[in-house]
XYZ file of C-alpha atoms in Angstrom:
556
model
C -18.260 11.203 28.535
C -20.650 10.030 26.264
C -22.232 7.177 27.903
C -25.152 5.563 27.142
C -28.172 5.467 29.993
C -27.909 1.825 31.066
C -24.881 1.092 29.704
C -22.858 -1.649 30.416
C -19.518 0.201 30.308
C -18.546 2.638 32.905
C -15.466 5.425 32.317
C -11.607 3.716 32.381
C -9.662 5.280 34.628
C -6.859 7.479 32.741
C -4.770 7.426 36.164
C -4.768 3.872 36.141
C -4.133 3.217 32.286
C -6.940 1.294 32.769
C -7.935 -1.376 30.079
C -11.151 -3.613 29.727
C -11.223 -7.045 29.660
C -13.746 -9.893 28.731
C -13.912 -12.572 30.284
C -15.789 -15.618 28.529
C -17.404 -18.162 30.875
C -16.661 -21.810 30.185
C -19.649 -23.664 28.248
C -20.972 -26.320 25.841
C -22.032 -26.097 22.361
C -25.315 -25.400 23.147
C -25.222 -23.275 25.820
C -25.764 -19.706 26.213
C -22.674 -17.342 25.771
C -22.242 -15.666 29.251
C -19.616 -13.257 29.908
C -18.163 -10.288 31.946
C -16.594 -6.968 31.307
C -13.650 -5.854 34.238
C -11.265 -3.000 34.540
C -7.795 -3.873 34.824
C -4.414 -1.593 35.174
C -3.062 -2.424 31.523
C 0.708 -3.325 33.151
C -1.092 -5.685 35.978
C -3.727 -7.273 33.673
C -4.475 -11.039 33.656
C -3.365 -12.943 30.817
C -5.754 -12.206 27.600
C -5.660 -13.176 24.231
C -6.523 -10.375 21.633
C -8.527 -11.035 19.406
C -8.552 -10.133 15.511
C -11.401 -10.459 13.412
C -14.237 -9.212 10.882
C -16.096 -6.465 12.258
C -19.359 -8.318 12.078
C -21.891 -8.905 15.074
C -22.957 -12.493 14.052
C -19.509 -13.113 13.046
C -18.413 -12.287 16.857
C -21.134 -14.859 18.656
C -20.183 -17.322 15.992
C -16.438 -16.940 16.993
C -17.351 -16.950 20.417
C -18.936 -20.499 20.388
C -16.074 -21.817 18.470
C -13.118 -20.320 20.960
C -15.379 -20.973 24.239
C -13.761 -23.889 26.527
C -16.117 -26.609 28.196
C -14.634 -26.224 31.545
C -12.506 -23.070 31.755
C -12.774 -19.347 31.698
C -10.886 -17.589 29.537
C -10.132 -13.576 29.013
C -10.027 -11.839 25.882
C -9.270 -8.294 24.737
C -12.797 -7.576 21.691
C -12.371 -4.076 20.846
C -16.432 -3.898 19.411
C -16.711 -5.184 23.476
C -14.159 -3.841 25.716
C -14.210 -0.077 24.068
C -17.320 1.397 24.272
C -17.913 2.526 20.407
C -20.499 4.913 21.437
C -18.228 7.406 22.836
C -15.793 9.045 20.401
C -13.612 10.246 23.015
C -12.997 7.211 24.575
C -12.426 5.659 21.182
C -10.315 8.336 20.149
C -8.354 7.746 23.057
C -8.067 4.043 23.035
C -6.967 3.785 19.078
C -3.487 4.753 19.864
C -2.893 2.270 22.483
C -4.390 -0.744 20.161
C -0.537 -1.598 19.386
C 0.250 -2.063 22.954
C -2.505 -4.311 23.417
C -1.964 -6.672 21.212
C 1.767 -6.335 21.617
C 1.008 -7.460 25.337
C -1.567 -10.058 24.837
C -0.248 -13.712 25.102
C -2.193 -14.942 21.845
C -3.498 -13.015 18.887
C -6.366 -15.475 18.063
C -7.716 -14.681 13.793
C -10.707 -15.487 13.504
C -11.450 -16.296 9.746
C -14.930 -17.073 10.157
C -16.860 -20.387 10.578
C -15.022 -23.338 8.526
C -16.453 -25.992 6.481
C -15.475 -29.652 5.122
C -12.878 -27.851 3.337
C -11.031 -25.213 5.308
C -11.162 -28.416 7.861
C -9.257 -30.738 5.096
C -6.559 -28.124 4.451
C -5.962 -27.291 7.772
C -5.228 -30.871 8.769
C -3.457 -31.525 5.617
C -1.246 -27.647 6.868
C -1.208 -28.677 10.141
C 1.581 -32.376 9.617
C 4.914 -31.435 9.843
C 6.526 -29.486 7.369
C 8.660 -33.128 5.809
C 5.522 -34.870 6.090
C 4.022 -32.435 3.785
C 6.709 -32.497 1.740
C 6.597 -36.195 1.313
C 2.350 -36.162 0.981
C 2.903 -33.593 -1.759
C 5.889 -34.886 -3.557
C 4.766 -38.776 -3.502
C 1.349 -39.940 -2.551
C -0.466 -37.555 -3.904
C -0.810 -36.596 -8.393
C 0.166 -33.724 -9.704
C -3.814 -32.967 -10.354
C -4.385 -33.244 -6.600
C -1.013 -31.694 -5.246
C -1.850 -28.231 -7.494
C -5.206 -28.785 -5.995
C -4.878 -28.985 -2.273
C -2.880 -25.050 -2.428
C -5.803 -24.033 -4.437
C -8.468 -24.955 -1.682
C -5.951 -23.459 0.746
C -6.209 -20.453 -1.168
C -9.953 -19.986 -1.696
C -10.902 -21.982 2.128
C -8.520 -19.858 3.903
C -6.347 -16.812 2.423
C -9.848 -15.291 0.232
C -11.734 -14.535 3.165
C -12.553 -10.957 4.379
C -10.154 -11.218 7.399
C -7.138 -10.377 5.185
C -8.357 -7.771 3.918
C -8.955 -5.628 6.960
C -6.404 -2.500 7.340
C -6.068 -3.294 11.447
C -5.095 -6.961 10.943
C -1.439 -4.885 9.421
C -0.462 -4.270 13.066
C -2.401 -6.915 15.028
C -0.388 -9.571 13.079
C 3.065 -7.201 13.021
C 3.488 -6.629 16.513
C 1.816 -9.847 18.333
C 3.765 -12.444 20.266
C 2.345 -15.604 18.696
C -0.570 -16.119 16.231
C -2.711 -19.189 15.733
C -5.665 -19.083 13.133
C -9.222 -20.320 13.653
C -11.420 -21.302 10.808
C -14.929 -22.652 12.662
C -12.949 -25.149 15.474
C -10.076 -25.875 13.509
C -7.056 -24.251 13.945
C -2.775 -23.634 12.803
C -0.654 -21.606 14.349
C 1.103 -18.722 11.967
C 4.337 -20.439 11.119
C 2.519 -23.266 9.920
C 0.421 -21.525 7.566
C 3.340 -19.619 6.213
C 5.116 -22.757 5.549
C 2.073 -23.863 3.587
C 2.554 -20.847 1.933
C 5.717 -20.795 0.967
C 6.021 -24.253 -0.226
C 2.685 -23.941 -2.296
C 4.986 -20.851 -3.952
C 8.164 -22.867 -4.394
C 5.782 -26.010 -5.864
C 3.511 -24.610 -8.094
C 4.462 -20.452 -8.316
C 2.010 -18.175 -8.896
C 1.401 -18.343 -12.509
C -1.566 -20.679 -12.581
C -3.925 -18.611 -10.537
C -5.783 -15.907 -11.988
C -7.409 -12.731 -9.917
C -8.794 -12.788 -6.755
C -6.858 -15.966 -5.778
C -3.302 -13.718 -7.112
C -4.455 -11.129 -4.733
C -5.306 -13.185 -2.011
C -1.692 -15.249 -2.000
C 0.067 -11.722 -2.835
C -2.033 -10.222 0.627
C -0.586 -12.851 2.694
C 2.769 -12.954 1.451
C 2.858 -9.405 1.736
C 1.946 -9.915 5.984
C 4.019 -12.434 6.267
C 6.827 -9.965 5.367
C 5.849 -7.417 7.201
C 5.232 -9.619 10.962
C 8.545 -11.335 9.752
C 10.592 -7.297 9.221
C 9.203 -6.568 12.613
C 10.737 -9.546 14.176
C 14.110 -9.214 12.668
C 14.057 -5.499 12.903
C 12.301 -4.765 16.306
C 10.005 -2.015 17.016
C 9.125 0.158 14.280
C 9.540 -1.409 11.138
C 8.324 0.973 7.956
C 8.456 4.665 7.253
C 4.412 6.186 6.309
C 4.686 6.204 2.581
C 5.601 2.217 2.413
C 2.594 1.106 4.752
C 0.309 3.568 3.170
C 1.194 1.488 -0.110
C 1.496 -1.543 1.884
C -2.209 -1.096 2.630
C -3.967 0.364 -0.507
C -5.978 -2.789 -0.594
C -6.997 -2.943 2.818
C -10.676 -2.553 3.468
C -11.813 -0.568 6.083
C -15.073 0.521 7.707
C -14.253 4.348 8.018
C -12.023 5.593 5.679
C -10.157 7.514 8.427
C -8.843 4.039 9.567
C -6.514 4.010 6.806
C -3.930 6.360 8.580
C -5.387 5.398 12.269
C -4.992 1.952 11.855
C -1.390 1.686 10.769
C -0.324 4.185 13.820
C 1.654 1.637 16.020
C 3.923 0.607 12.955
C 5.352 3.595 11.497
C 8.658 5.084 11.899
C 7.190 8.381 12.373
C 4.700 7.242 14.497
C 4.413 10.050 16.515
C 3.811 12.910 13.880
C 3.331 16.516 15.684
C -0.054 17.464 15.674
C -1.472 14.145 14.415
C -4.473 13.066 16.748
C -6.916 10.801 16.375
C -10.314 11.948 15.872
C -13.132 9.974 14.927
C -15.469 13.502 14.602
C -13.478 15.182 12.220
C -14.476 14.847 8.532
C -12.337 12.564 6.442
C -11.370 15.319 4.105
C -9.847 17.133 7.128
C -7.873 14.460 8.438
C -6.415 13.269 5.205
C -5.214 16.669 4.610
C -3.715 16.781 7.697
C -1.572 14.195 7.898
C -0.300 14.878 4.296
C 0.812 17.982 5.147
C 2.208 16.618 8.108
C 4.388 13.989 6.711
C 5.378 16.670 4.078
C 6.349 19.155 6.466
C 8.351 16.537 8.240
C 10.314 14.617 5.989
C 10.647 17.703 4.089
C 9.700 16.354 0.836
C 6.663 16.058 -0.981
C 6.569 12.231 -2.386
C 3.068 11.633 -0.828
C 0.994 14.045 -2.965
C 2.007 11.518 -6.168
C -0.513 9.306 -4.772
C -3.392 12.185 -5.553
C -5.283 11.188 -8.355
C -8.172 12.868 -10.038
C -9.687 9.217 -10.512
C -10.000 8.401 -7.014
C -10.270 11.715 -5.228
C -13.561 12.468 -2.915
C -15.466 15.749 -2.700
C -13.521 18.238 -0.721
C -10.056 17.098 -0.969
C -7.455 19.322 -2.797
C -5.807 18.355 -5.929
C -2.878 17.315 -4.155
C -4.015 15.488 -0.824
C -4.394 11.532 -1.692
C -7.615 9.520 -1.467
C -5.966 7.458 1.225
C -8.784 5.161 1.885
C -8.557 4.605 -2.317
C -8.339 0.424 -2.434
C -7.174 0.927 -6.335
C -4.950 3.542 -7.931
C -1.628 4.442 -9.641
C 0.647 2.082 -8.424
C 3.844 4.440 -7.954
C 6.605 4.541 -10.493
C 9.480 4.002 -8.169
C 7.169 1.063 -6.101
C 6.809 -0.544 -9.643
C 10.891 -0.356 -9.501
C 10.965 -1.780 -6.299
C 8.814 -4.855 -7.220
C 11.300 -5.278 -10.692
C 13.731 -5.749 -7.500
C 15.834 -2.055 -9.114
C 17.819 -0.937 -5.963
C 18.186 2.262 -7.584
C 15.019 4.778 -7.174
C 13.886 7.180 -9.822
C 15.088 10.758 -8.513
C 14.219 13.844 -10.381
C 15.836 16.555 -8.092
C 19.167 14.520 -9.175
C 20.129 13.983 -5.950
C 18.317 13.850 -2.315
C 20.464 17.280 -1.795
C 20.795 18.514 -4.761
C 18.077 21.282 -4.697
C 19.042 21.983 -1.220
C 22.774 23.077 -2.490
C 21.060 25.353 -4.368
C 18.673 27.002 -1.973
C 19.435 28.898 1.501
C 16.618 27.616 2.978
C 15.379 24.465 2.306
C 12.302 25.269 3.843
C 11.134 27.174 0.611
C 10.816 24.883 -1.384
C 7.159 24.653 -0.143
C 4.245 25.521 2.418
C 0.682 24.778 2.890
C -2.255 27.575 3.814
C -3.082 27.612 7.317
C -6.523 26.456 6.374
C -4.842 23.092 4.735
C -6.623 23.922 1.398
C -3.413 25.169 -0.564
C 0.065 24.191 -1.306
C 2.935 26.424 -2.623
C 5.342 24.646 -4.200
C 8.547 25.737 -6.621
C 9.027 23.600 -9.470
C 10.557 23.636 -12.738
C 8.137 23.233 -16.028
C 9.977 20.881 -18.469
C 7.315 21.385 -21.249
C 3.726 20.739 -21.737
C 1.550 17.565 -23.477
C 0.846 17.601 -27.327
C -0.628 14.577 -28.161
C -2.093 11.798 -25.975
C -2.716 8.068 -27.082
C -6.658 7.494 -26.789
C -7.496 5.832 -23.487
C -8.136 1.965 -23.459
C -11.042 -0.370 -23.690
C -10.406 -1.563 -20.180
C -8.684 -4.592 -18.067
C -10.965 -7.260 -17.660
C -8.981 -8.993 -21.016
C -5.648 -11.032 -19.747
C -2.632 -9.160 -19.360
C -0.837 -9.461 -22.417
C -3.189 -8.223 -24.901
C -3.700 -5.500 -22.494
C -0.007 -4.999 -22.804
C -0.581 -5.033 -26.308
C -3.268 -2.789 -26.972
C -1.149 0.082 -25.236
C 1.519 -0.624 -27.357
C -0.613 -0.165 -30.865
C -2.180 2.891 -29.334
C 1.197 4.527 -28.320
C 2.623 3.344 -31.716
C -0.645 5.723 -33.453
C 0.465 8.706 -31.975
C 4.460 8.497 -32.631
C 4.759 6.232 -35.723
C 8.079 7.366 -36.503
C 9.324 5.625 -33.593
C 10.136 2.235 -36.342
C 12.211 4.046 -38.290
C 15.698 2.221 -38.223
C 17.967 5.902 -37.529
C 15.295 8.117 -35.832
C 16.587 9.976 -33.120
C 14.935 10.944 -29.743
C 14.907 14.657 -28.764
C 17.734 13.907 -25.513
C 19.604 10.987 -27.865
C 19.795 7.716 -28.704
C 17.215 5.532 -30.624
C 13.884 6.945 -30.685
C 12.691 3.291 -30.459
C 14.431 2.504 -27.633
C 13.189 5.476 -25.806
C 9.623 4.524 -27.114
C 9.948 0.776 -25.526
C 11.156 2.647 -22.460
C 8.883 4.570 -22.034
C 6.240 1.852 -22.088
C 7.563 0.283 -19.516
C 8.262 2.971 -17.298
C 12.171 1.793 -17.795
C 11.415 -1.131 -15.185
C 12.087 -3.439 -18.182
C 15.737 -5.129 -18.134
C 15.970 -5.730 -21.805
C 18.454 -2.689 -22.157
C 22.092 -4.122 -23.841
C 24.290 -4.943 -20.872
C 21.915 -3.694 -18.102
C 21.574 -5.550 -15.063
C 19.770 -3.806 -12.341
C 21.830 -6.117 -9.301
C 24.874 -4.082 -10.588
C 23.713 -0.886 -10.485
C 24.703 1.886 -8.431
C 22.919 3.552 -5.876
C 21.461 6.300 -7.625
C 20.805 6.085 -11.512
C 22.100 7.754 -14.297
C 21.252 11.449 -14.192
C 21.303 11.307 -18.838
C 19.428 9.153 -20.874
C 20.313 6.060 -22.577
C 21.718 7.093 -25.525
C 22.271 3.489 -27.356
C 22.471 3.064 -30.606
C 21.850 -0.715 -30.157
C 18.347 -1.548 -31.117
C 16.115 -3.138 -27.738
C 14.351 -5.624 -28.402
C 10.858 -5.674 -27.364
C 9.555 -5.562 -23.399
C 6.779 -8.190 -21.842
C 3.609 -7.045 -22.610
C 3.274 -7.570 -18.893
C 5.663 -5.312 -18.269
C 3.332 -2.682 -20.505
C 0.341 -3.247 -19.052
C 1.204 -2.725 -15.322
C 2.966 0.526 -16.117
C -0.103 1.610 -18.782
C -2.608 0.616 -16.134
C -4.449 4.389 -15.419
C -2.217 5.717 -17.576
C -1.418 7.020 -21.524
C 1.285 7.528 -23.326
C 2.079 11.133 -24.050
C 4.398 12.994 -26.210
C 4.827 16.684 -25.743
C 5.036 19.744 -27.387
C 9.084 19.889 -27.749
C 9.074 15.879 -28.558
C 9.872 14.165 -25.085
C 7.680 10.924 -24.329
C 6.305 9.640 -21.104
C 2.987 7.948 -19.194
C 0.623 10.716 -17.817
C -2.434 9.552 -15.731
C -5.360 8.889 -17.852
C -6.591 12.038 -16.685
C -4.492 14.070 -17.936
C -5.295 16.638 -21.168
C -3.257 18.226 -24.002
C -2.028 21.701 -22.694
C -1.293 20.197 -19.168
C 2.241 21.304 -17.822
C 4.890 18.382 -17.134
C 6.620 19.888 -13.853
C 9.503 18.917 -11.616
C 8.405 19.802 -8.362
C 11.466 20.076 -5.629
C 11.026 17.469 -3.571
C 9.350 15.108 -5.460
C 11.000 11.804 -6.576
C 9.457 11.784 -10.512
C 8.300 14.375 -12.739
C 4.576 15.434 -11.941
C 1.321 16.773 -14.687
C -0.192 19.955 -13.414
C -3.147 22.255 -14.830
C -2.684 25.893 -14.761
C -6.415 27.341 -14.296
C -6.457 31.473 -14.487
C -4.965 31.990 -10.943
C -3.812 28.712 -9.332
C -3.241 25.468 -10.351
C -4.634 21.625 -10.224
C -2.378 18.592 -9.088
C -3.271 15.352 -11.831
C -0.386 12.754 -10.767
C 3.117 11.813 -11.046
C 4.604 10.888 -14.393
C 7.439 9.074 -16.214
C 8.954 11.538 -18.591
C 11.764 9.632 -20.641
C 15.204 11.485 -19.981
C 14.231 13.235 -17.026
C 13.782 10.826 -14.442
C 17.197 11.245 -12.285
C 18.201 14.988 -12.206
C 18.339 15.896 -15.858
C 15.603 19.058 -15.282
C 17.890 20.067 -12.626
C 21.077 20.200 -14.533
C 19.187 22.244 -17.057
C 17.825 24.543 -14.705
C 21.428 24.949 -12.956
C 22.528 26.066 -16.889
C 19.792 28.459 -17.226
C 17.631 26.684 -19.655
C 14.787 25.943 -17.229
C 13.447 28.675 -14.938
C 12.070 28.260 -11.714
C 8.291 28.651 -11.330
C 5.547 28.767 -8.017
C 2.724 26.950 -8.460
C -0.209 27.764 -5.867
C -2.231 24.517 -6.285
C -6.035 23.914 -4.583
């Protein structure tokens, strides 16, 4: 053990399943903050609240005064306090159990930080009844100062730092009851997310711009998650969905990306996955990506690999995990467009498994974790790409725009009335498509609540002209990446990264067509890709006729 001399913290007792505990000593405002550290057996422990917070020292005595009673003790579970952060392998060992603490504690108490006169107004105003709120809003209060009281909500309360910490995921999942302190006022959880819900249904989010979209979209998005795990019990999401559940999520070591989302997975318990707070980041990232790979058999997770946000030391293919901005997924961009049917470029989730003995070849990683061999199929290989753009800091529509014009420059046949794309159909539809990563519902007679389970395997082949898409809609699915058209004619998004002569793959087991870079011996993973036509099997087909061959790619 790695123990401090004069410490304050002696060894928990593994026998035992020991757990610390702190208990604060009753007190005035003024008085000093006194308190003790015990050993309990976690199943016989005295009733503790758990608390979630900032990782900040002042932050911590500040809460401290605030949650303190005048004239009785109280115990709390503080994981700065009751693990002992200078020994990693007590740390290492008490990370995996952080779910069943707070699981087991009677109160989750957030601590948002120290309020002011306005957190205070907002919270009293959140914290009548949910009619009486209604009735405040809907008749004693103008419109001016109705839109206005969800705005202070939103900056006094959902903008601060707390929400964006990656452990507050599971602390607020998996915990009994919540209540929220800002400085010595306070709501319980439900409240808040009525405030929140009715502030949606009032005003929408349309009028807020930014940080304040974020912020409401962050605690919508835990609000869905705590209310999933209620309805659904235990383990609530599979690794890929919280890993892009929590892109935004801040945390202090990158490691506690994957760490702190252990307790909520449905593969919590990967083989071989420990957690180890020595081990270099680049080590445990690969790790677990080949471990998910290996287990679910696919290889899904390597689309999140950028070159933008990779770190020295990572291969091509192992994702930047602790990346708070990226290439948001094609088939997550479906899912937000509410599409129940998920882009699938093997065809099927079998198909390339009819057609193997051993599904198990499809691919393998070096024993060093610095490799992956993979079979794929190449579909062809970028000609021309649109020149990048000026950046997003203009609103979205011109953004939207702007890709538009610069796609248009590098395929202006695409307004010709009777031009035809290389697979069929309009080449102007395909164009508009293709801008949108198909997410766009302005297709004749296409509603995506009627679709089947798994999409068409052809292309659209229309000869009704589309009109044209939000320039919303182009901007999200532009955002880090160009438009592309390749050698043979086909269109698609490529990340920004991507260069003429770059291969356009289907890798087996991957969900969307993927951009690799064939360098002398081995190749370079740049990101997943929308490739117009062969989005749902198409490749496949072809490759079942002959027309495609299979290929290894040996990628570092």
């Amino acid at each position: 053990m790695n123990i401090c001399k004069g410490s304050i913290y002696k060894p928990l007792a593994a026998a035992n399943n020991e757990i610390r505990l702190l208990t604060l000593r009753a007190g005035g405002a003024g008085d000093v903050i006194a308190v003790t550290l015990d050993h309990f057996p976690f199943h016989e422990a005295v009733p503790y609240y758990a608390l979630s917070y900032t990782w900040v020292t002042a932050n911590l005595e500040v809460a401290l005064r605030a949650l303190r009673k005048l004239e009785e003790d109280c115990c709390f579970w503080i994981d700065a306090l009751c693990i002992n952060q200078h020994d990693i392998q007590e740390r290492n060992s008490e990370v995996p159990r952080m779910r069943d603490i707070y699981e087991r504690a009677d109160l989750v108490v957030a601590w948002l930080g120290p309020g002011n006169a306005r957190s205070d107004r907002v919270i009293d105003f959140i914290n009548s009844n949910k009619e009486a709120i209604l009735v405040r809003t809907e008749i004693m209060m103008t419109e001016e100062a109705k839109t206005r009281i969800w705005w202070v909500m939103i900056e006094e309360l959902l903008m601060r730092p707390w929400w964006q910490r990656i452990w507050v995921i599971q602390e607020v999942a998996v915990a009994k009851d919540i209540k929220i302190f800002c400085g010595y006022k306070s709501l319980l959880w439900g409240q808040l997310g009525d405030g929140i819900k009715i502030a949606i249904e009032n005003h929408g989010k349309g009028s807020l711009q930014g940080g304040m979209y974020s912020a409401l979209n962050r605690a919508v998005e835990l609000r869905n998650i705590r209310t999933r795990r209620i309805r659904l019990g235990s383990t609530i999401l599979n690794w890929k969905e919280l890993i892009l559940r929590a892109r935004a999520s801040l945390a202090t070591q990158k490691v506690d990306k994957i760490y702190g989302l252990l307790g909520l997975a449905t593969q919590a318990q990967l083989p071989g996955l420990l957690v180890d707070y020595d081990a270099p980041v680049q080590e445990v990232f690969k790790q677990f990506t080949s471990l998910l790979c290996m287990k679910e058999q696919r290889l899904d997770l390597i689309c999140l690999a950028t070159r933008t946000h990779s770190i020295p030391g990572l291969p091509s293919w192992t994702p930047n995990l602790s990346a708070v901005f990226g290439i948001k997924p094609l088939n997550k961009m479906r899912l937000e467009t509410r599409y129940r049917a998920q882009f699938d470029a093997n065809g099927t989730a079998d198909e390339v498994g009819r057609l193997h003995e051993d599904p198990n070849t499809y691919f393998k990683f070096s024993e060093t974790l610095n490799t992956l061999y993979a079979d794929g199929l190449v579909i062809d290989f970028i000609e021309t790409l649109a020149t990048p753009g000026s950046g997003y800091e203009n609103c979205w529509d011109h953004i939207g725009l702007d890709c538009r014009n610069r796609a248009l420059a590098i395929s202006p046949d695409v307004a010709e009335p009777q031009a035809q794309y290389i697979l069929g159909g309009l080449k102007y539809n395909a164009f508009l498509q293709t801008l949108v990563a198909d997410v766009t519902t302005t297709k004749p007679g296409y509603h995506p609540e009627s679709e089947s389970p798994r999409p068409r395997s052809k292309p659209d082949v229309s000869m009704e002209r589309m009109s044209e898409p939000d320039p919303i809609l182009i901007s999200r699915a532009n955002y880090n990446r160009r438009f592309m058209v390749s050698h043979e004619g086909y269109m698609g998004l490529v990340p920004k990264d991507a260069e003429a002569k770059d291969l356009i793959c289907i890798l087996f087991g991957c969900d969307v067509p993927v951009v690799i870079r064939e360098i002398k011996n081995h190749h370079l993973f740049i990101g997943e890709s929308y490739v117009h036509g062969f989005m749902n099997g198409l490749a496949v087909e072809k490759w079942k006729q002959g027309t495609f061959e299979k290929k290894a790619f040996l990628m570092t």
